[in-house]
XYZ file of C-alpha atoms in Angstrom:
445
model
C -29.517 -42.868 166.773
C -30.873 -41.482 163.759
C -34.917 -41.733 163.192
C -35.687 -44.652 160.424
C -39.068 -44.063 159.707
C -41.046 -47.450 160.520
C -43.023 -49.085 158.420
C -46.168 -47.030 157.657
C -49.634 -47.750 159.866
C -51.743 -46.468 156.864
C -50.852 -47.074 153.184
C -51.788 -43.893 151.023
C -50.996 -41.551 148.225
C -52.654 -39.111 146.037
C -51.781 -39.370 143.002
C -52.306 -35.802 141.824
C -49.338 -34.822 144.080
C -47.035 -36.506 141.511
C -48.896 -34.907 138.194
C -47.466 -31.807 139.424
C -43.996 -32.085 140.917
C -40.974 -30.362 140.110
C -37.772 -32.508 138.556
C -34.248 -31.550 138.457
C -33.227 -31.267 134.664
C -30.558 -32.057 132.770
C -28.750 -28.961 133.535
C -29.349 -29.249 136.937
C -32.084 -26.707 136.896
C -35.755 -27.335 138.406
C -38.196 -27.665 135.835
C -42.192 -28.388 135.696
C -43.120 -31.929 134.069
C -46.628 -32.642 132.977
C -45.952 -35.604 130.468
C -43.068 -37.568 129.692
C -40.253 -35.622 127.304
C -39.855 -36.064 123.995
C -36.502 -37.179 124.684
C -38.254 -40.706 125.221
C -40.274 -41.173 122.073
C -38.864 -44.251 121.186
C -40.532 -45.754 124.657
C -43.833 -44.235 123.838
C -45.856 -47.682 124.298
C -44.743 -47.736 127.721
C -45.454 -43.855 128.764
C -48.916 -44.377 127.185
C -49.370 -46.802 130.006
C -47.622 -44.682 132.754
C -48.588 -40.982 131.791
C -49.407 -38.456 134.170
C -53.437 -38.030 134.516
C -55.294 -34.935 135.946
C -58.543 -34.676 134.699
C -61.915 -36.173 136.743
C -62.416 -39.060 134.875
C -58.727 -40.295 135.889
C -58.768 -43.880 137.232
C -57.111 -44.125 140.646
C -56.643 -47.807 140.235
C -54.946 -48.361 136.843
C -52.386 -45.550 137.554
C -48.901 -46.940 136.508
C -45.364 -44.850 135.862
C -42.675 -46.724 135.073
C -38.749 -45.803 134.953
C -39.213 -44.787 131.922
C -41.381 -41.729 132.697
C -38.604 -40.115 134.893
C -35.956 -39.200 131.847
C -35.541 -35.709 131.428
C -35.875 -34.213 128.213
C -32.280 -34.729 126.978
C -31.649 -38.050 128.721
C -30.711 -41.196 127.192
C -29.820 -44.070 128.836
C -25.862 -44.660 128.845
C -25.610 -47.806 130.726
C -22.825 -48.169 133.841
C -21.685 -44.348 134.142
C -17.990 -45.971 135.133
C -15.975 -45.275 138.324
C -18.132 -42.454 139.843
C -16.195 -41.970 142.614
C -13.280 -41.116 140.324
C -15.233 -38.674 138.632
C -16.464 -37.022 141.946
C -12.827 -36.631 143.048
C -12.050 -34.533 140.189
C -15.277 -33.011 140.599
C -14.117 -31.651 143.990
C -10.739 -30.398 142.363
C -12.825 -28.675 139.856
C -14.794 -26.352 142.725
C -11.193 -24.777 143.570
C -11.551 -22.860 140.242
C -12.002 -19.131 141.065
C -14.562 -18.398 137.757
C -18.170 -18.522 139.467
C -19.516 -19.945 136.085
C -16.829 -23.086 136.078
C -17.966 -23.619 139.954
C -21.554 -23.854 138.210
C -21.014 -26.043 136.260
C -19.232 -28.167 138.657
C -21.468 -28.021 140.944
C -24.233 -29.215 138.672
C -22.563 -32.451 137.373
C -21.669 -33.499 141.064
C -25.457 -32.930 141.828
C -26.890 -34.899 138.761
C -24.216 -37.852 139.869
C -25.736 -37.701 143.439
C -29.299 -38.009 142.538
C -28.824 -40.475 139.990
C -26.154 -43.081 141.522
C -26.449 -44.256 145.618
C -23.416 -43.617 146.527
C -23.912 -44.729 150.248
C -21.505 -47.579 150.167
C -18.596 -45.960 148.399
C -16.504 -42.657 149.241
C -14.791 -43.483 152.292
C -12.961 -41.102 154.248
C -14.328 -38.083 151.786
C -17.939 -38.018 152.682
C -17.568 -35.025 154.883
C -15.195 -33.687 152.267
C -17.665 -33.940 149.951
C -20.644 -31.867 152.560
C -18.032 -29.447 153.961
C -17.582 -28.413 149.684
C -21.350 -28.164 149.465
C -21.476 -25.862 152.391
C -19.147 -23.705 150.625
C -20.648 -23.320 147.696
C -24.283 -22.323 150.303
C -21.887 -19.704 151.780
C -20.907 -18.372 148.028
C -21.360 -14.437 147.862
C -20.539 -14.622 143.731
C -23.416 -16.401 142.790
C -26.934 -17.018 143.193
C -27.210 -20.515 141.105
C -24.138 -21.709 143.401
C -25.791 -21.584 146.197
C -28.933 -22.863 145.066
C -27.454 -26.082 143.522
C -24.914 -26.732 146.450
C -28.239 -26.935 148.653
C -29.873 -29.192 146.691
C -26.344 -31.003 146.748
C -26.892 -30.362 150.831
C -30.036 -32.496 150.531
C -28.560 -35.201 148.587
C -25.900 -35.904 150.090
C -28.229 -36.675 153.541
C -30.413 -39.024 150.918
C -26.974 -40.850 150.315
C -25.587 -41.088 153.153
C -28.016 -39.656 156.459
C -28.214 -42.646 157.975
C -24.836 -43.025 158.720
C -22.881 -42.043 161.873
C -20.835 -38.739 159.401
C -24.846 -37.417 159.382
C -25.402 -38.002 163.098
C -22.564 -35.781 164.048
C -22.648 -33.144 160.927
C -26.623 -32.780 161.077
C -26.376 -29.919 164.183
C -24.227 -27.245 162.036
C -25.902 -28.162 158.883
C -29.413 -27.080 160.440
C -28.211 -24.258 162.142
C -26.260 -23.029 158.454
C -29.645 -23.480 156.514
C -32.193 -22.355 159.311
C -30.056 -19.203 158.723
C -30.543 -18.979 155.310
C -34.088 -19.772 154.857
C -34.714 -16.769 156.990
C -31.958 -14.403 156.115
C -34.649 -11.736 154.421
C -31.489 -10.641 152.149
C -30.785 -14.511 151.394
C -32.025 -15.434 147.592
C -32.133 -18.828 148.229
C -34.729 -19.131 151.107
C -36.748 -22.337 149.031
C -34.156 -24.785 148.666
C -32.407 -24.159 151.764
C -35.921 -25.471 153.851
C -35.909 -28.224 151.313
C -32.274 -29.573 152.074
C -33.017 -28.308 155.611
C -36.630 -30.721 155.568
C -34.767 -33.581 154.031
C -31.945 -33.844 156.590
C -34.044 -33.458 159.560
C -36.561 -36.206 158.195
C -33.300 -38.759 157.151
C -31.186 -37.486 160.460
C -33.144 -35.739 162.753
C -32.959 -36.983 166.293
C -37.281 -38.578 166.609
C -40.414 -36.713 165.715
C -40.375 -34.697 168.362
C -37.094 -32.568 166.670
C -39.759 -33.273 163.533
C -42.426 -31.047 165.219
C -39.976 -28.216 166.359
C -38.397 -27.570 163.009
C -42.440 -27.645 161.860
C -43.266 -25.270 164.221
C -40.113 -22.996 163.034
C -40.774 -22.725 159.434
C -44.714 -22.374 160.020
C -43.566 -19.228 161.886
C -40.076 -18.231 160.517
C -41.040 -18.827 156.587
C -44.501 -19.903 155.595
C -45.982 -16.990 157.945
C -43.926 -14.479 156.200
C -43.475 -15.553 152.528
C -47.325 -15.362 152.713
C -46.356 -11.425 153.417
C -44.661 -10.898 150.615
C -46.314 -13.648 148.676
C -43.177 -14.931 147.754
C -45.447 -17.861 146.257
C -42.268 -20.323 145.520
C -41.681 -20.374 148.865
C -44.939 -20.202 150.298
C -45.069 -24.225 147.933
C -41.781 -25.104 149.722
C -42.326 -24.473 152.913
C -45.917 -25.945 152.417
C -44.170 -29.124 150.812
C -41.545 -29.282 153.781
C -44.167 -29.069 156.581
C -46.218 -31.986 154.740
C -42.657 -33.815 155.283
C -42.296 -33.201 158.646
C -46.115 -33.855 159.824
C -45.637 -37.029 158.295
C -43.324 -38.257 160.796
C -44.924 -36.671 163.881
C -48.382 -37.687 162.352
C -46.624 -41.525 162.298
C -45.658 -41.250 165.866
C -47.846 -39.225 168.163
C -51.513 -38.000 166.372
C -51.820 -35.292 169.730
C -48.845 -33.741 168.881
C -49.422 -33.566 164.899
C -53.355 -31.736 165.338
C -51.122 -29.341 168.092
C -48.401 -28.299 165.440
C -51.044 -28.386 162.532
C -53.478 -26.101 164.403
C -51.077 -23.404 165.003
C -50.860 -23.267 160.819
C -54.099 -24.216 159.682
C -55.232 -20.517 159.082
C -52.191 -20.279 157.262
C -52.971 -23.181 155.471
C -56.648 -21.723 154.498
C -54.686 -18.397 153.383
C -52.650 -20.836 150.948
C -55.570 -22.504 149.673
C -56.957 -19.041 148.260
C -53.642 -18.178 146.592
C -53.386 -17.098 142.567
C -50.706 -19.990 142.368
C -52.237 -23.511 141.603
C -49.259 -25.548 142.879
C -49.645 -23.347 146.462
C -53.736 -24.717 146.320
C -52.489 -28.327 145.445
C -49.890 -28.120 148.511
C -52.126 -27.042 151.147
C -54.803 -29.417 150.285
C -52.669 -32.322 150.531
C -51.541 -31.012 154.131
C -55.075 -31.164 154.889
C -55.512 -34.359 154.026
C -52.934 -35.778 155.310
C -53.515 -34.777 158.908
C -57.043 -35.617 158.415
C -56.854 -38.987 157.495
C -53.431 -39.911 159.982
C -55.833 -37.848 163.162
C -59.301 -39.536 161.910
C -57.488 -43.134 162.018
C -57.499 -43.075 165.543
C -60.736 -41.220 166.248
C -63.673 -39.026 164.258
C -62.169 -36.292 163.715
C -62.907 -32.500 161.911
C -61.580 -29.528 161.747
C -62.260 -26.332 163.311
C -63.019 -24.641 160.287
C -64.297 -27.422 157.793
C -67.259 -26.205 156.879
C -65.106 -23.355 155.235
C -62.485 -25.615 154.102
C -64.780 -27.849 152.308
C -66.491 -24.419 150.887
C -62.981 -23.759 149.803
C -62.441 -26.715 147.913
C -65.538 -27.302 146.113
C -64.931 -24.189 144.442
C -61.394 -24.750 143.536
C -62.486 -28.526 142.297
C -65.198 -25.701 139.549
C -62.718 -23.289 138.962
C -62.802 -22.663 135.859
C -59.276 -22.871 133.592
C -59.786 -19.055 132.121
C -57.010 -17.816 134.546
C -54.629 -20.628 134.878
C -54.596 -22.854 131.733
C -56.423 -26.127 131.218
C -53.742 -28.400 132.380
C -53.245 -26.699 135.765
C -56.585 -26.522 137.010
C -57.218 -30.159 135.848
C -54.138 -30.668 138.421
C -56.056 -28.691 141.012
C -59.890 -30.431 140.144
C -57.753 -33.863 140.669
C -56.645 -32.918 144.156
C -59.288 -31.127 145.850
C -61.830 -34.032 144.658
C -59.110 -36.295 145.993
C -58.878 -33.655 149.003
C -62.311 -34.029 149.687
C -62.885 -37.801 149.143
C -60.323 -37.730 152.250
C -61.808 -35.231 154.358
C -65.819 -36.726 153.882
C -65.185 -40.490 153.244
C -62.179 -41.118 154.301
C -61.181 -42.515 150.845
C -57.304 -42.371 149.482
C -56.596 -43.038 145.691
C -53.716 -45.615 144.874
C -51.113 -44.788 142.740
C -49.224 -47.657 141.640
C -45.000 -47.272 140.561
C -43.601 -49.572 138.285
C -40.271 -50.041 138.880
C -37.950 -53.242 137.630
C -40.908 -55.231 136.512
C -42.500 -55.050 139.986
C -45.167 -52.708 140.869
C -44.948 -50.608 144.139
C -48.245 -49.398 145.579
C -49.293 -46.420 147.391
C -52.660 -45.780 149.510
C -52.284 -43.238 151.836
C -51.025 -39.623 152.169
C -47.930 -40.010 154.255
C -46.595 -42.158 151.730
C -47.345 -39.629 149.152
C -45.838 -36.781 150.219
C -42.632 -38.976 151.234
C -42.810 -39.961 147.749
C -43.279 -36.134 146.342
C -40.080 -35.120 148.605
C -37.986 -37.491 147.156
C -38.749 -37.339 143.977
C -37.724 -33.190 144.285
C -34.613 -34.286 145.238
C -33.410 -36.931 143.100
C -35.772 -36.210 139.962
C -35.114 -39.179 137.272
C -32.821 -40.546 139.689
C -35.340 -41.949 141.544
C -35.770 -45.319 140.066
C -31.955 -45.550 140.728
C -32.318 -45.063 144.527
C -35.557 -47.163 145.425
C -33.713 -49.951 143.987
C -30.160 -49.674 145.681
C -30.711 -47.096 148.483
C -31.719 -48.786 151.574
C -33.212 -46.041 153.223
C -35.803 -45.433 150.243
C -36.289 -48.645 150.587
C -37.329 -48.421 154.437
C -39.193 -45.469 154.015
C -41.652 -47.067 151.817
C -41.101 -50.444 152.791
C -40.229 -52.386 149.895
C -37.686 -54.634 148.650
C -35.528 -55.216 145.856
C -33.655 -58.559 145.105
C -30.274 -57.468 143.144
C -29.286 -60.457 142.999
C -30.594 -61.624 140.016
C -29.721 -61.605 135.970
C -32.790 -59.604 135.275
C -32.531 -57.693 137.824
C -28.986 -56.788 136.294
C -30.575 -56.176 132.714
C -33.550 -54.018 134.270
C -32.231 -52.092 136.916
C -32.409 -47.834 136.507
C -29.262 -46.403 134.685
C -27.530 -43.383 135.202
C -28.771 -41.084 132.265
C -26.034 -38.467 130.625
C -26.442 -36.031 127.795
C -23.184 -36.242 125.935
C -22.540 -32.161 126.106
C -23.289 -32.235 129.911
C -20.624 -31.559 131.912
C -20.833 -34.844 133.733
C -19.984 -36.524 130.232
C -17.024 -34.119 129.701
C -15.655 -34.948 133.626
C -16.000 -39.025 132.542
C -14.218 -38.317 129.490
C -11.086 -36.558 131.502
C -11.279 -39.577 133.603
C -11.179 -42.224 130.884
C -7.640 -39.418 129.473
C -5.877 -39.611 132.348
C -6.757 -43.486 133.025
C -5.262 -44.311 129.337
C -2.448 -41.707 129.751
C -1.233 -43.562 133.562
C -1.773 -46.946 131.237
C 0.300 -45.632 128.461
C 3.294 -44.791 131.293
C 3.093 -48.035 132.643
C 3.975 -49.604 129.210
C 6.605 -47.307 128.184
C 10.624 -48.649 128.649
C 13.195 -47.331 131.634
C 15.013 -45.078 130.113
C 19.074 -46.138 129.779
């Protein structure tokens, strides 16, 4: 049976995680989002209220984002994107074309459709159609940005549909195809395949224990060496994919999390003293988060935190000569937040408005749940927590759909009307009229 992840014991999130997270954009690229995009002006008395906050005098309790703050720069909202699964049927014809830049582009619509409609009750009988093309594309030997967007395809298609019995019996060849390529040293696309790989072992991995071995290999098979060659984005991912996993095996058996964390914390302390700020933020929060799930049950410190706190009080005074105002507010925000865990025990709350309801975090294994899912999905995150049900146990919330408001309110699919995505719905709505236009026309005599 495939792990659901129960409801939380502690209730956490630092906020700071989110000020710094990376969101799929428009194109389908990854980009770096500090404040909402000017794409969203005309909402700009909402994003006032739900802007991202880094600097010390931030207040943990009247954090807010709304839906709003998750459109990309180019997004507008479209309203019902039409019969999706129509469009990702042509989508899948499209991927036979032999031009690597055509597969690109393919590939990127059929990603931005994934991550911003649930498609977990739809595509019958094409679901492993749909992986098996995905896979492909990981396999391509043409093209570098085909096999990085068919990963993060990989990953969300087991955030659509990994809890259902087509992820129980694909998950074992998946992990074995990306374990290979996140530690192929001639493979180019190392990050994202231990992202997809982190996401489908945390939606279809067997219990935490599989959770602590896949930990334990990419502490040893990718942080340990990306640290080497300081290969710093994948140093953050692997970072950000071991905070994943020790969530679960920190939510099931606090022994086995300080066993699996001890065998990387000197890694850890290596990342904290890294030139890249998002590496700093990344190891702090694993800190914290096995510090506050191991000190719930009883006092608890490291074995180096006299260094470690050493370490973070002079990241939280760094000064922003090197790295630019905004990122070392980032980093001040989460080693103070870092340390209010480690000495006090303290969490901040981060609060998400979504469909007039506010969602409320309090603990760390909710935030980095949170900061995994929103790599994945980017703005279509609203979209999921309100009609994917395994967002919705994850953090343990609920959404009534079956009310008018909740009809006028809901997240919409965003498209930018050169995307590719808008050129595939436009084919659709062709050949729809054209088979409508047949139907009408007289038997010939």
């Amino acid at each position: 049976m495939s792990r659901r992840t129960r409801a939380d014991s502690n209730n956490g999130l630092l906020r700071s995680a989110l000020n710094s997270q990376r969101v799929p954009s428009s194109n389908g690229r990854s980009s770096r989002r500090d404040t909402p995009r000017s794409g969203t002006r005309s909402l700009q008395a909402s994003q006032q209220a739900s802007r991202d906050v880094s600097d010390d005098d931030f207040d943990d309790s009247a954090s807010v984002m709304s839906e709003d703050t998750w459109l990309g720069e180019d997004d507008e909202p479209v309203g019902d994107v039409g019969d999706w699964e129509e469009l990702l049927g042509g989508a899948l014809e499209a991927l036979g074309e032999k031009r690597a830049a055509a597969r690109e582009k393919t590939l990127a619509s059929i990603v931005r459709l994934m991550a911003h409609v649930y498609m977990g009750e739809g595509l019958e009988g094409r679901r492993v159609t749909l992986l098996e093309a995905l896979r492909r594309g990981a396999r391509s030997t043409k093209s570098a940005r085909e096999r990085e967007l068919a990963l993060r395809g990989v990953a969300l298609w087991f955030v659509n549909f990994g809890t259902d019995a087509e992820a129980e019996a694909e998950f074992g060849s998946v992990s074995e195809q990306l374990r290979a390529l996140a530690t192929d040293p001639g493979s180019d696309v190392r990050a994202p395949a231990v992202a997809a790989l982190g996401m489908a072992n945390f939606v279809a991995g067997a219990d935490f224990r599989d959770a602590a071995e896949l930990a334990q290999f990419v502490q040893a098979r990718v942080l340990a060496p990306a640290l080497e060659r300081r290969a710093m984005d994948e140093v953050r991912q692997a970072l950000e994919t071991l905070g994943l996993l020790l969530t679960v095996v920190a939510d099931a058996d606090a022994a086995l999390a300080e066993r699996v964390f001890d065998a990387a914390l000197a890694l850890h302390m290596r990342a904290l003293k890294a030139d890249s700020v998002d590496v700093r933020v990344r190891a702090a929060q694993n800190f914290a988060l096995v510090h506050q799930a191991l000190n719930a049950h009883a006092p608890f410190a490291f074995a180096q935190q006299d260094e470690l706190v050493g370490v973070l009080e002079m990241l939280r005074h760094e000064s922003s000569k090197r790295h630019g105002k905004r990122s070392v507010a980032a980093q001040r925000a989460a080693m103070r937040d870092t340390l209010r865990t480690i000495e006090a025990g303290d969490a901040p709350e981060l609060r998400l408005a979504l469909h007039g309801r506010v969602v409320r975090f309090g603990d760390w294994i909710r935030i980095l749940r949170l900061h995994a899912f929103r790599a994945a999905l980017g703005g279509g995150l609203p979209a999921h927590f309100l009609a994917n049900a395994l967002l919705q146990d994850v953090f343990d919330v609920e959404f009534d759909g079956s009310h008018d408001e909740f009809q006028l309110n809901k997240a919409r699919m965003v498209v930018s009307p050169s995307s590719e995505l808008a050129k595939l719905r436009s084919k659709d709505m062709r050949k729809r009229r054209a088979a409508h236009h047949a139907t009408l026309q007289p038997d010939d005599e």
